[in-house]
Amino acid sequence: MGSGSWSVFTCTRPVFSIALFTLEAIFKTGNITQWIWHLFSVALVVFSLQQKELKPLRLTIVAFIPYVIISIFADLTNASNRLFFKQWEDYFDYALMFAYVWMGVVFFTQNRQVKAAEKERIKRQHEDDLNRAIAIRKVELEGLVVERTAELTKQKEALEQTLTELQATQKQLIQSEKMASLGELTAGIAHEIQNPLNFVNNFSEVNSELIAEMKEELLKGNIEEAKQIADDINDNEQKIIFHGKRADGIVKGMLQHSRSSTGVKEPVNINTLADEYLRLAYHGLRAKDKSFNATMKTEYDENIGNINIIPQDIGRVILNLITNAFYAVTEKKKAAVAPSEKPYEPTVTVSTKKAGNKVEIKVSDNGNGIPQKVLDKIFQPFFTTKPTGQGTGLGLSMSYDIVTKGHGGELKVENKEGEGATFIIILPV
Amino acid sequence: MKILVVDDERDVQVLFEQRFRKEIKNNEMEFVFAFSGEEAITYLNGHEHEAVLILSDINMPGMSGLELLKHIKQKYMKPPPIVMMITAYGDAENFNTAKELGADDFLTKPVDFTALKEKLKTNN
């Protein structure tokens, strides 16, 4: 309010002053008033120049000075040398007129500048207001950003935690998949160990009988007869050793299967490995499902020799493929209710073949094949067509990883819907 | 007496021949071997009425012992031969199925040869 009234005052005062000067110049009133007026003018100019508030109007005030000086000088000249004044009066009048015009010009210029300054000031204030509003908004936004960042960080941490848990779960699942396949094998393993052990026991018993007989013959002096018995004993010993080693191999294979992979490649006879798992899978399923039956066909290429693989891992792949094949033929047999003209003979074929610098291991079945709509998904983790709880859905995805990532090979599938599927492991030698 | 032994384990032949060496020597028993159910049927087709006793394993690839048993008891000779089943799994299900199908006896592996000898002799 104070500054407002000041600005009105400062704006109007020059107008009054100019009005008085103008009147004075036109009517040329009496002497004393003239001198008082001069004094007042000087005082006004000096006073105005000292006021800080009038600083913007300084130029206008200064513009008065020529007029004041000239009119004082004119009056002084008039008072002291009237003749001289009369002689130069016109010039004084011109000078005064000139000072007067000058003052007016300065005043208008100044006034315009003041108005422009005011406009500028309003504009600046507007900008200031805007800037202040922006600053407030900025602070608000910064707060919001901090809040959002905190939220995101929290979410990120939660996700990381979930990921860690998922990875741990996946590890557990892989382990349980391994154990599940081992469980499927248990019965097969028992059968496969039981058979050689029976032979070991039986041949040992026979041998002790034969030794007793041999002694008898020796006592009787039948050397030839004794020799023949000794040969039999020797043959039986070979059988004992053979079946002992067979059981040994199965136990070792089982341990290898349950153990985590060493990840070390070693020379392995792929035919022996495939045959071992074929028998284990067959007897395992047989023990679990008494009605299960299938013909196993094998076609091994004896020229392959040993190839460098991680035996536990490839063994798992072969086992997985064989188990799947047996599952497929069993499902087809179950579905075939009405006896058709050609009775269905469930058959699983395992074959090996060396082709150039590659070895192919094929596992074929004559089941129903893989439906076209799921064919793309069979290598995806957790995909299974088995009823809930019966399959982990990890078998083929793990097999795929083992063959491709672990051995630089390929795992392919040839499929004829309704006629069977063939899985082909291709390993570089 | 002619006995047909059916088992997919080939060493069974050597084992039986050794275990029954005396009986074979004395011509008390004669053994024939088949290594699958299918092979057994082929043999029986060619030698009808010869084998009077069949000893068969149950768990064999291809035709199982139980299928062989069913085949012999239903479609074969009259009177059908005595069939004894031998299995590594002495479970009730196998036992009951074998009995239903007309098995004359049921033995579990490992075979007690002394007991088997007694059984064969009483059947003789």
Coordinates of C-alpha atoms in Angstrom, one line a residue:
Chain A
M1 CA 0.0 0.0 0.0
G2 CA 2.8 2.4 1.0
S3 CA 4.8 1.8 -2.1
G4 CA 1.6 2.2 -4.2
S5 CA 0.8 5.7 -2.8
W6 CA 4.5 6.6 -3.2
S7 CA 4.4 5.6 -6.9
V8 CA 1.3 7.7 -7.4
F9 CA 3.0 10.6 -5.7
T10 CA 6.2 10.3 -7.6
C11 CA 4.4 10.1 -10.9
T12 CA 2.1 13.1 -10.3
R13 CA 4.6 15.5 -8.6
P14 CA 6.6 16.3 -11.8
V15 CA 3.2 17.0 -13.5
F16 CA 2.4 19.7 -10.8
S17 CA 5.9 21.1 -11.1
I18 CA 5.7 21.4 -14.8
A19 CA 2.3 23.0 -14.5
L20 CA 3.6 25.7 -12.2
F21 CA 6.6 26.4 -14.4
T22 CA 4.4 26.6 -17.4
L23 CA 2.1 29.1 -15.7
E24 CA 5.2 31.1 -14.6
A25 CA 6.6 31.2 -18.1
I26 CA 3.4 32.3 -19.7
F27 CA 2.2 35.0 -17.2
K28 CA 5.6 36.3 -15.8
T29 CA 4.2 37.3 -12.4
G30 CA 5.8 39.6 -9.9
N31 CA 9.3 39.8 -8.6
I32 CA 9.2 38.4 -5.1
T33 CA 7.1 35.4 -6.1
Q34 CA 9.7 34.9 -8.8
W35 CA 12.6 34.7 -6.4
I36 CA 10.7 32.6 -3.9
W37 CA 9.8 30.4 -6.7
H38 CA 13.4 30.2 -7.8
L39 CA 14.5 29.2 -4.3
F40 CA 11.8 26.7 -4.0
S41 CA 12.8 25.2 -7.4
V42 CA 16.4 24.8 -6.4
A43 CA 15.4 23.3 -3.0
L44 CA 13.0 21.0 -4.8
V45 CA 15.7 19.8 -7.2
V46 CA 18.3 19.3 -4.5
F47 CA 15.7 17.6 -2.2
S48 CA 14.5 15.4 -5.0
L49 CA 18.0 14.3 -6.0
Q50 CA 18.6 13.2 -2.4
Q51 CA 15.6 11.0 -2.2
K52 CA 16.3 7.3 -2.9
E53 CA 12.8 6.6 -3.8
L54 CA 13.0 9.1 -6.6
K55 CA 16.0 7.5 -8.2
P56 CA 14.2 6.3 -11.2
L57 CA 13.0 9.9 -11.9
R58 CA 16.5 11.4 -11.5
L59 CA 16.8 12.1 -15.2
T60 CA 13.6 14.1 -15.2
I61 CA 14.7 16.0 -12.2
V62 CA 18.1 16.7 -13.8
A63 CA 16.1 17.9 -16.9
F64 CA 14.7 20.7 -14.8
I65 CA 18.1 22.0 -13.9
P66 CA 18.8 23.9 -17.3
Y67 CA 15.4 25.6 -17.0
V68 CA 16.0 26.6 -13.4
I69 CA 19.5 27.9 -14.1
I70 CA 18.5 29.8 -17.2
S71 CA 15.4 31.4 -15.6
I72 CA 17.4 32.3 -12.5
F73 CA 20.2 33.7 -14.7
A74 CA 17.6 35.6 -16.8
D75 CA 16.0 37.1 -13.7
L76 CA 19.4 37.9 -12.2
T77 CA 20.4 39.7 -15.4
N78 CA 17.1 41.4 -15.5
A79 CA 17.5 42.7 -12.0
S80 CA 21.2 43.8 -12.4
N81 CA 21.3 45.1 -16.0
R82 CA 18.0 45.7 -17.4
L83 CA 19.3 47.2 -20.6
F84 CA 21.5 44.2 -21.3
F85 CA 18.6 41.9 -20.5
K86 CA 16.2 43.8 -22.8
Q87 CA 18.8 43.6 -25.5
W88 CA 19.2 39.8 -25.1
E89 CA 15.7 39.1 -23.9
D90 CA 14.7 37.2 -27.0
Y91 CA 17.7 35.0 -26.6
F92 CA 16.8 34.3 -23.0
D93 CA 13.3 33.5 -24.1
Y94 CA 14.7 31.1 -26.8
A95 CA 17.0 29.5 -24.2
L96 CA 14.1 29.1 -21.8
M97 CA 11.9 27.8 -24.6
F98 CA 14.6 25.3 -25.5
A99 CA 15.1 24.2 -21.9
Y100 CA 11.4 23.9 -21.6
V101 CA 11.1 21.7 -24.7
W102 CA 14.1 19.7 -23.6
M103 CA 12.5 19.1 -20.2
G104 CA 9.3 17.9 -21.9
V105 CA 11.2 15.5 -24.2
V106 CA 13.1 14.1 -21.2
F107 CA 9.9 13.9 -19.2
F108 CA 8.1 11.9 -21.9
T109 CA 11.1 9.7 -22.6
Q110 CA 11.4 9.1 -18.9
N111 CA 7.7 8.5 -18.5
R112 CA 7.9 5.9 -21.2
Q113 CA 10.9 4.3 -19.7
V114 CA 9.1 4.1 -16.3
K115 CA 6.1 2.5 -17.9
A116 CA 8.3 0.0 -19.8
A117 CA 10.2 -0.7 -16.5
E118 CA 6.8 -1.2 -14.8
K119 CA 5.7 -3.6 -17.5
E120 CA 9.1 -5.3 -17.2
R121 CA 8.7 -5.5 -13.4
I122 CA 5.2 -7.1 -13.7
K123 CA 6.5 -9.5 -16.3
R124 CA 9.4 -10.4 -14.0
Q125 CA 7.1 -10.8 -11.1
H126 CA 5.0 -13.1 -13.2
E127 CA 8.0 -15.1 -14.1
D128 CA 9.1 -15.2 -10.5
D129 CA 5.7 -16.5 -9.5
L130 CA 5.9 -19.1 -12.3
N131 CA 9.4 -20.1 -11.2
R132 CA 8.3 -20.3 -7.6
A133 CA 5.4 -22.6 -8.7
I134 CA 7.8 -24.6 -10.8
A135 CA 10.2 -24.9 -7.8
I136 CA 7.4 -26.1 -5.6
R137 CA 6.2 -28.6 -8.2
K138 CA 9.8 -29.7 -8.6
V139 CA 10.2 -30.5 -4.9
E140 CA 6.9 -32.4 -5.0
L141 CA 8.0 -34.4 -8.0
E142 CA 11.4 -35.1 -6.4
G143 CA 9.5 -36.4 -3.4
L144 CA 7.4 -38.5 -5.7
V145 CA 10.5 -39.9 -7.5
V146 CA 12.1 -40.8 -4.3
E147 CA 8.9 -42.6 -3.2
R148 CA 8.6 -44.4 -6.5
T149 CA 12.3 -45.4 -6.5
A150 CA 11.9 -46.8 -3.0
E151 CA 8.8 -48.7 -4.2
L152 CA 10.7 -50.1 -7.3
T153 CA 13.7 -51.0 -5.2
K154 CA 11.4 -52.9 -2.9
Q155 CA 9.8 -54.7 -5.8
K156 CA 13.2 -55.5 -7.4
E157 CA 14.4 -57.0 -4.1
A158 CA 11.2 -59.0 -3.8
L159 CA 11.8 -60.3 -7.4
E160 CA 15.4 -61.1 -6.8
Q161 CA 14.3 -63.1 -3.7
T162 CA 11.7 -64.9 -5.8
L163 CA 14.3 -65.7 -8.5
T164 CA 16.7 -67.1 -5.9
E165 CA 13.9 -69.2 -4.5
L166 CA 12.9 -70.4 -8.0
Q167 CA 16.5 -71.3 -8.8
A168 CA 16.7 -73.3 -5.6
T169 CA 13.4 -75.0 -6.4
Q170 CA 14.6 -75.8 -9.9
K171 CA 17.8 -77.4 -8.4
Q172 CA 15.6 -79.5 -6.1
L173 CA 13.3 -80.5 -8.9
I174 CA 16.2 -81.6 -11.0
Q175 CA 17.4 -83.7 -8.1
S176 CA 14.0 -85.1 -7.5
E177 CA 13.6 -85.9 -11.2
K178 CA 16.8 -87.8 -10.9
M179 CA 15.6 -89.6 -7.8
A180 CA 12.2 -90.3 -9.4
S181 CA 13.9 -92.0 -12.3
L182 CA 16.0 -93.9 -9.9
G183 CA 12.9 -94.9 -8.1
E184 CA 11.5 -96.2 -11.3
L185 CA 14.7 -98.1 -11.7
T186 CA 14.8 -99.7 -8.3
A187 CA 12.7 -102.7 -9.1
G188 CA 14.6 -103.2 -12.4
I189 CA 17.9 -102.9 -10.5
A190 CA 16.8 -105.4 -7.9
H191 CA 15.8 -107.8 -10.7
E192 CA 19.0 -107.2 -12.6
I193 CA 21.1 -107.8 -9.5
Q194 CA 19.1 -110.7 -8.2
N195 CA 19.6 -112.7 -11.4
P196 CA 23.4 -112.6 -11.5
L197 CA 23.5 -113.1 -7.7
N198 CA 21.4 -116.2 -8.2
F199 CA 23.8 -117.5 -10.7
V200 CA 26.8 -116.8 -8.4
N201 CA 25.1 -118.7 -5.5
N202 CA 23.9 -121.5 -7.7
F203 CA 27.2 -122.1 -9.5
S204 CA 29.1 -121.9 -6.2
E205 CA 26.8 -124.6 -4.7
V206 CA 27.3 -126.7 -7.8
N207 CA 31.0 -126.3 -7.6
S208 CA 31.2 -127.4 -4.0
E209 CA 29.1 -130.5 -5.0
L210 CA 31.5 -131.1 -7.9
I211 CA 34.5 -130.8 -5.7
A212 CA 33.1 -133.4 -3.4
E213 CA 32.4 -135.6 -6.5
M214 CA 35.9 -135.0 -7.8
K215 CA 37.4 -136.1 -4.5
E216 CA 35.4 -139.3 -4.7
E217 CA 36.5 -140.0 -8.2
L218 CA 40.2 -139.3 -7.2
L219 CA 39.9 -141.7 -4.3
K220 CA 38.5 -144.3 -6.8
G221 CA 41.4 -143.6 -9.0
N222 CA 39.3 -142.3 -11.9
I223 CA 41.7 -139.6 -13.0
E224 CA 39.9 -138.9 -16.3
E225 CA 36.6 -138.5 -14.6
A226 CA 38.2 -136.2 -12.0
K227 CA 39.8 -134.1 -14.8
Q228 CA 36.5 -133.7 -16.5
I229 CA 34.9 -132.5 -13.3
A230 CA 37.8 -130.1 -12.7
D231 CA 37.1 -128.6 -16.2
D232 CA 33.4 -128.2 -15.3
I233 CA 34.4 -126.5 -12.0
N234 CA 36.6 -124.1 -14.0
D235 CA 33.8 -123.3 -16.4
N236 CA 31.5 -122.6 -13.5
E237 CA 34.1 -120.4 -11.9
Q238 CA 34.1 -118.3 -15.1
K239 CA 30.3 -118.0 -14.9
I240 CA 30.6 -116.9 -11.3
I241 CA 33.1 -114.3 -12.2
F242 CA 31.0 -113.2 -15.1
H243 CA 27.8 -112.8 -13.1
G244 CA 29.7 -111.2 -10.2
K245 CA 31.0 -108.6 -12.5
R246 CA 27.5 -108.1 -14.1
A247 CA 26.1 -107.3 -10.6
D248 CA 29.0 -105.1 -9.9
G249 CA 28.4 -103.1 -13.1
I250 CA 24.8 -102.6 -12.3
V251 CA 25.5 -101.4 -8.8
K252 CA 28.1 -99.0 -10.2
G253 CA 25.7 -97.8 -12.8
M254 CA 23.1 -97.2 -10.2
L255 CA 25.5 -95.2 -8.1
Q256 CA 26.6 -93.2 -11.0
H257 CA 23.0 -92.5 -11.8
S258 CA 22.2 -91.2 -8.4
R259 CA 25.4 -89.3 -8.0
S260 CA 25.5 -85.8 -9.3
S261 CA 27.3 -85.7 -12.6
T262 CA 31.1 -85.4 -12.5
G263 CA 30.9 -83.5 -15.7
V264 CA 34.0 -85.3 -16.9
K265 CA 33.9 -87.0 -20.3
E266 CA 35.5 -90.5 -20.5
P267 CA 35.7 -93.2 -23.1
V268 CA 32.5 -95.2 -22.9
N269 CA 31.1 -98.1 -24.9
I270 CA 27.7 -96.6 -25.9
N271 CA 26.2 -100.0 -26.8
T272 CA 26.9 -101.4 -23.3
L273 CA 25.5 -98.2 -21.7
A274 CA 22.4 -98.3 -23.8
D275 CA 21.8 -102.0 -23.2
E276 CA 22.2 -101.6 -19.5
Y277 CA 19.6 -98.8 -19.3
L278 CA 17.3 -100.7 -21.6
R279 CA 17.2 -103.7 -19.3
L280 CA 17.0 -101.6 -16.2
A281 CA 14.0 -99.6 -17.6
Y282 CA 12.3 -102.8 -18.9
H283 CA 12.6 -104.7 -15.6
G284 CA 11.7 -101.6 -13.6
L285 CA 8.5 -101.1 -15.5
R286 CA 7.8 -104.8 -15.4
A287 CA 8.1 -104.9 -11.7
K288 CA 5.8 -101.9 -11.2
D289 CA 3.2 -103.0 -13.7
K290 CA 2.8 -106.8 -13.9
S291 CA 0.8 -106.6 -17.1
F292 CA 3.5 -104.6 -18.8
N293 CA 5.1 -106.3 -21.7
A294 CA 7.0 -105.2 -24.7
T295 CA 9.4 -106.5 -27.2
M296 CA 12.8 -105.0 -27.0
K297 CA 14.8 -104.9 -30.2
T298 CA 18.4 -103.9 -30.3
E299 CA 20.6 -103.1 -33.3
Y300 CA 24.0 -102.1 -32.1
D301 CA 26.8 -101.0 -34.5
E302 CA 29.8 -102.9 -33.1
N303 CA 32.2 -100.6 -35.0
I304 CA 31.6 -97.6 -32.8
G305 CA 34.0 -98.6 -30.0
N306 CA 34.4 -96.2 -27.1
I307 CA 33.3 -92.6 -27.4
N308 CA 34.0 -89.7 -25.1
I309 CA 30.9 -88.8 -23.1
I310 CA 29.8 -88.1 -19.6
P311 CA 28.4 -91.5 -18.9
Q312 CA 25.9 -90.5 -16.1
D313 CA 24.4 -87.8 -18.2
I314 CA 24.1 -89.7 -21.4
G315 CA 22.9 -92.7 -19.4
R316 CA 20.1 -90.5 -18.0
V317 CA 19.1 -89.3 -21.5
I318 CA 18.9 -92.8 -22.8
L319 CA 17.0 -94.0 -19.8
N320 CA 14.6 -91.1 -20.2
L321 CA 14.0 -91.8 -23.8
I322 CA 13.5 -95.6 -23.2
T323 CA 11.2 -95.0 -20.3
N324 CA 9.1 -92.6 -22.5
A325 CA 9.1 -95.2 -25.3
F326 CA 7.8 -97.9 -22.9
Y327 CA 5.2 -95.5 -21.6
A328 CA 4.0 -94.7 -25.1
V329 CA 3.6 -98.4 -26.1
T330 CA 1.9 -99.2 -22.8
E331 CA -0.6 -96.4 -23.3
K332 CA -1.4 -97.6 -26.8
K333 CA -1.9 -101.2 -25.6
K334 CA -4.2 -100.0 -22.8
A335 CA -6.2 -98.0 -25.3
A336 CA -6.6 -100.9 -27.8
V337 CA -9.6 -102.5 -26.2
A338 CA -11.1 -104.4 -29.0
P339 CA -8.8 -107.0 -30.5
S340 CA -8.2 -105.9 -34.0
E341 CA -7.2 -108.2 -36.9
K342 CA -3.6 -107.4 -36.4
P343 CA -2.8 -107.7 -32.7
Y344 CA -0.7 -104.8 -31.4
E345 CA 2.8 -105.8 -30.5
P346 CA 4.4 -103.1 -28.3
T347 CA 7.9 -102.8 -29.5
V348 CA 10.8 -100.5 -28.4
T349 CA 13.9 -100.5 -30.5
V350 CA 17.3 -99.2 -29.5
S351 CA 19.9 -98.8 -32.2
T352 CA 23.3 -97.3 -32.6
K353 CA 25.1 -96.3 -35.7
K354 CA 28.3 -94.6 -36.6
A355 CA 28.1 -92.2 -39.5
G356 CA 31.2 -90.3 -40.4
N357 CA 32.4 -88.5 -37.3
K358 CA 29.1 -88.8 -35.6
V359 CA 27.3 -91.4 -33.5
E360 CA 23.6 -91.8 -33.6
I361 CA 21.6 -93.4 -30.8
K362 CA 18.0 -94.0 -31.8
V363 CA 15.2 -95.0 -29.5
S364 CA 12.0 -95.9 -31.4
D365 CA 8.6 -97.0 -30.3
N366 CA 5.5 -98.1 -32.2
G367 CA 3.2 -96.2 -29.8
N368 CA 0.7 -93.5 -30.8
G369 CA 3.4 -90.9 -31.5
I370 CA 3.3 -87.3 -30.3
P371 CA 0.2 -85.2 -31.1
Q372 CA 1.2 -82.4 -33.5
K373 CA -0.1 -79.7 -31.2
V374 CA 2.3 -80.6 -28.4
L375 CA 5.3 -81.5 -30.5
D376 CA 6.8 -78.0 -30.2
K377 CA 6.5 -78.1 -26.4
I378 CA 8.1 -81.5 -25.6
F379 CA 11.5 -80.0 -24.8
Q380 CA 10.1 -77.2 -22.6
P381 CA 10.7 -77.6 -18.9
F382 CA 7.7 -78.8 -16.9
F383 CA 5.8 -79.8 -20.0
T384 CA 4.2 -83.2 -19.5
T385 CA 1.3 -85.1 -20.9
K386 CA 1.3 -87.5 -18.0
P387 CA -1.4 -87.1 -15.3
T388 CA -0.5 -84.8 -12.4
G389 CA 2.1 -86.3 -10.1
Q390 CA 3.3 -88.9 -12.6
G391 CA 5.7 -86.8 -14.6
T392 CA 8.0 -83.9 -13.6
G393 CA 8.1 -82.6 -17.1
L394 CA 11.8 -82.2 -16.8
G395 CA 13.0 -85.4 -18.5
L396 CA 13.1 -84.3 -22.1
S397 CA 14.2 -80.7 -21.3
M398 CA 17.1 -82.0 -19.2
S399 CA 17.9 -84.5 -21.9
Y400 CA 18.0 -81.8 -24.4
D401 CA 20.4 -79.7 -22.3
I402 CA 22.6 -82.6 -21.7
V403 CA 22.9 -83.5 -25.4
T404 CA 23.2 -80.0 -26.8
K405 CA 24.9 -78.0 -24.1
G406 CA 26.8 -80.8 -22.4
H407 CA 28.0 -82.7 -25.5
G408 CA 27.6 -80.3 -28.5
G409 CA 25.2 -82.8 -30.0
E410 CA 21.6 -82.8 -31.3
L411 CA 18.5 -84.3 -29.9
K412 CA 15.9 -84.8 -32.7
V413 CA 12.5 -86.3 -32.9
E414 CA 10.9 -88.1 -35.9
N415 CA 7.2 -88.5 -35.3
K416 CA 4.3 -90.2 -37.1
E417 CA 1.1 -89.6 -35.3
G418 CA -0.6 -92.9 -34.6
E419 CA 2.5 -94.9 -35.6
G420 CA 5.2 -94.0 -33.1
A421 CA 8.0 -91.7 -32.4
T422 CA 11.8 -92.0 -32.8
F423 CA 14.2 -89.9 -30.7
I424 CA 17.7 -89.5 -32.1
I425 CA 20.7 -88.5 -30.1
I426 CA 23.5 -87.3 -32.4
L427 CA 26.9 -87.0 -30.7
P428 CA 30.1 -85.8 -32.3
V429 CA 32.9 -88.3 -31.9
Chain B
M1 CA 10.9 -137.7 -18.1
K2 CA 11.4 -134.7 -20.4
I3 CA 11.5 -131.3 -18.9
L4 CA 11.3 -128.0 -20.9
V5 CA 13.0 -125.1 -19.1
V6 CA 12.1 -121.6 -20.4
D7 CA 14.2 -118.7 -19.3
D8 CA 15.8 -115.7 -21.1
E9 CA 19.0 -116.2 -19.1
R10 CA 21.2 -118.5 -21.2
D11 CA 23.3 -119.7 -18.3
V12 CA 20.3 -121.4 -16.8
Q13 CA 21.0 -124.2 -19.2
V14 CA 24.5 -124.7 -17.8
L15 CA 23.2 -124.5 -14.3
F16 CA 20.5 -127.1 -14.8
E17 CA 22.8 -129.4 -16.7
Q18 CA 25.3 -129.2 -13.8
R19 CA 22.7 -129.4 -11.0
F20 CA 21.0 -132.5 -12.6
R21 CA 24.2 -134.0 -13.9
K22 CA 23.6 -137.3 -12.1
E23 CA 20.0 -137.5 -13.2
I24 CA 20.9 -136.7 -16.8
K25 CA 23.7 -139.2 -16.7
N26 CA 21.4 -141.9 -15.3
N27 CA 18.8 -141.0 -17.9
E28 CA 16.3 -140.3 -15.2
M29 CA 15.6 -136.8 -16.6
E30 CA 16.0 -135.1 -20.0
F31 CA 16.3 -131.4 -20.3
V32 CA 15.3 -129.1 -23.2
F33 CA 15.8 -125.4 -23.1
A34 CA 14.0 -122.5 -24.7
F35 CA 15.1 -118.9 -24.2
S36 CA 11.8 -117.2 -24.8
G37 CA 8.1 -117.9 -24.6
E38 CA 7.9 -117.8 -28.4
E39 CA 10.8 -120.3 -28.7
A40 CA 9.0 -122.6 -26.1
I41 CA 5.8 -122.6 -28.2
T42 CA 7.8 -123.4 -31.3
Y43 CA 9.4 -126.3 -29.6
L44 CA 6.1 -127.6 -28.2
N45 CA 4.5 -127.4 -31.6
G46 CA 7.3 -129.6 -33.0
H47 CA 7.5 -132.0 -30.2
E48 CA 3.9 -132.6 -29.0
H49 CA 3.5 -134.9 -26.0
E50 CA 7.2 -135.1 -25.5
A51 CA 7.7 -132.6 -22.6
V52 CA 5.7 -133.6 -19.6
L53 CA 6.9 -130.8 -17.4
I54 CA 7.6 -127.2 -18.2
L55 CA 9.5 -124.9 -15.9
S56 CA 9.1 -121.3 -17.0
D57 CA 10.4 -118.0 -15.9
I58 CA 7.7 -115.2 -15.7
N59 CA 9.7 -112.1 -16.6
M60 CA 11.0 -112.5 -20.1
P61 CA 11.1 -110.0 -22.9
G62 CA 8.3 -110.5 -25.4
M63 CA 5.9 -113.2 -24.4
S64 CA 5.9 -113.5 -20.7
G65 CA 5.8 -116.7 -18.7
L66 CA 2.2 -116.1 -17.8
E67 CA 1.2 -115.7 -21.4
L68 CA 3.0 -118.9 -22.2
L69 CA 1.2 -120.6 -19.4
K70 CA -2.2 -119.4 -20.6
H71 CA -1.3 -120.5 -24.1
I72 CA -0.3 -124.0 -23.0
K73 CA -3.2 -124.5 -20.7
Q74 CA -5.9 -123.3 -23.0
K75 CA -4.8 -124.2 -26.5
Y76 CA -2.5 -127.1 -26.0
M77 CA -2.4 -130.8 -25.7
K78 CA -4.8 -132.9 -23.7
P79 CA -3.8 -133.6 -21.1
P80 CA -1.7 -130.4 -20.9
P81 CA 1.8 -130.8 -19.4
I82 CA 2.6 -129.8 -15.8
V83 CA 3.7 -126.2 -15.7
M84 CA 5.7 -124.8 -12.9
M85 CA 6.3 -121.0 -12.8
I86 CA 9.6 -119.5 -11.6
T87 CA 9.8 -115.8 -10.8
A88 CA 12.2 -113.4 -9.2
Y89 CA 9.1 -111.6 -7.8
G90 CA 7.3 -113.8 -5.3
D91 CA 4.4 -111.3 -5.0
A92 CA 0.8 -112.3 -4.5
E93 CA -0.4 -110.8 -7.8
N94 CA 1.9 -113.0 -9.9
F95 CA 1.2 -116.0 -7.7
N96 CA -2.6 -115.5 -8.0
T97 CA -2.5 -114.9 -11.8
A98 CA -0.4 -118.0 -12.3
K99 CA -2.7 -120.1 -10.2
E100 CA -5.8 -118.8 -12.0
L101 CA -4.2 -119.6 -15.3
G102 CA -3.7 -123.2 -14.1
A103 CA 0.0 -123.2 -13.0
D104 CA 0.7 -126.4 -11.2
D105 CA 3.4 -124.9 -8.9
F106 CA 5.0 -121.6 -8.2
L107 CA 8.6 -121.2 -7.3
T108 CA 10.6 -118.1 -6.5
K109 CA 14.2 -117.3 -7.4
P110 CA 16.8 -118.2 -6.2
V111 CA 15.6 -121.7 -7.0
D112 CA 16.1 -124.2 -4.2
F113 CA 17.4 -127.1 -6.4
T114 CA 17.2 -129.7 -3.6
A115 CA 13.5 -128.9 -3.2
L116 CA 13.0 -128.7 -7.0
K117 CA 14.6 -132.2 -7.4
E118 CA 12.2 -133.6 -4.8
K119 CA 9.2 -132.1 -6.6
L120 CA 10.3 -133.4 -9.9
K121 CA 10.9 -136.8 -8.5
T122 CA 7.4 -137.0 -7.0
N123 CA 5.9 -135.8 -10.3
N124 CA 7.8 -138.5 -12.1

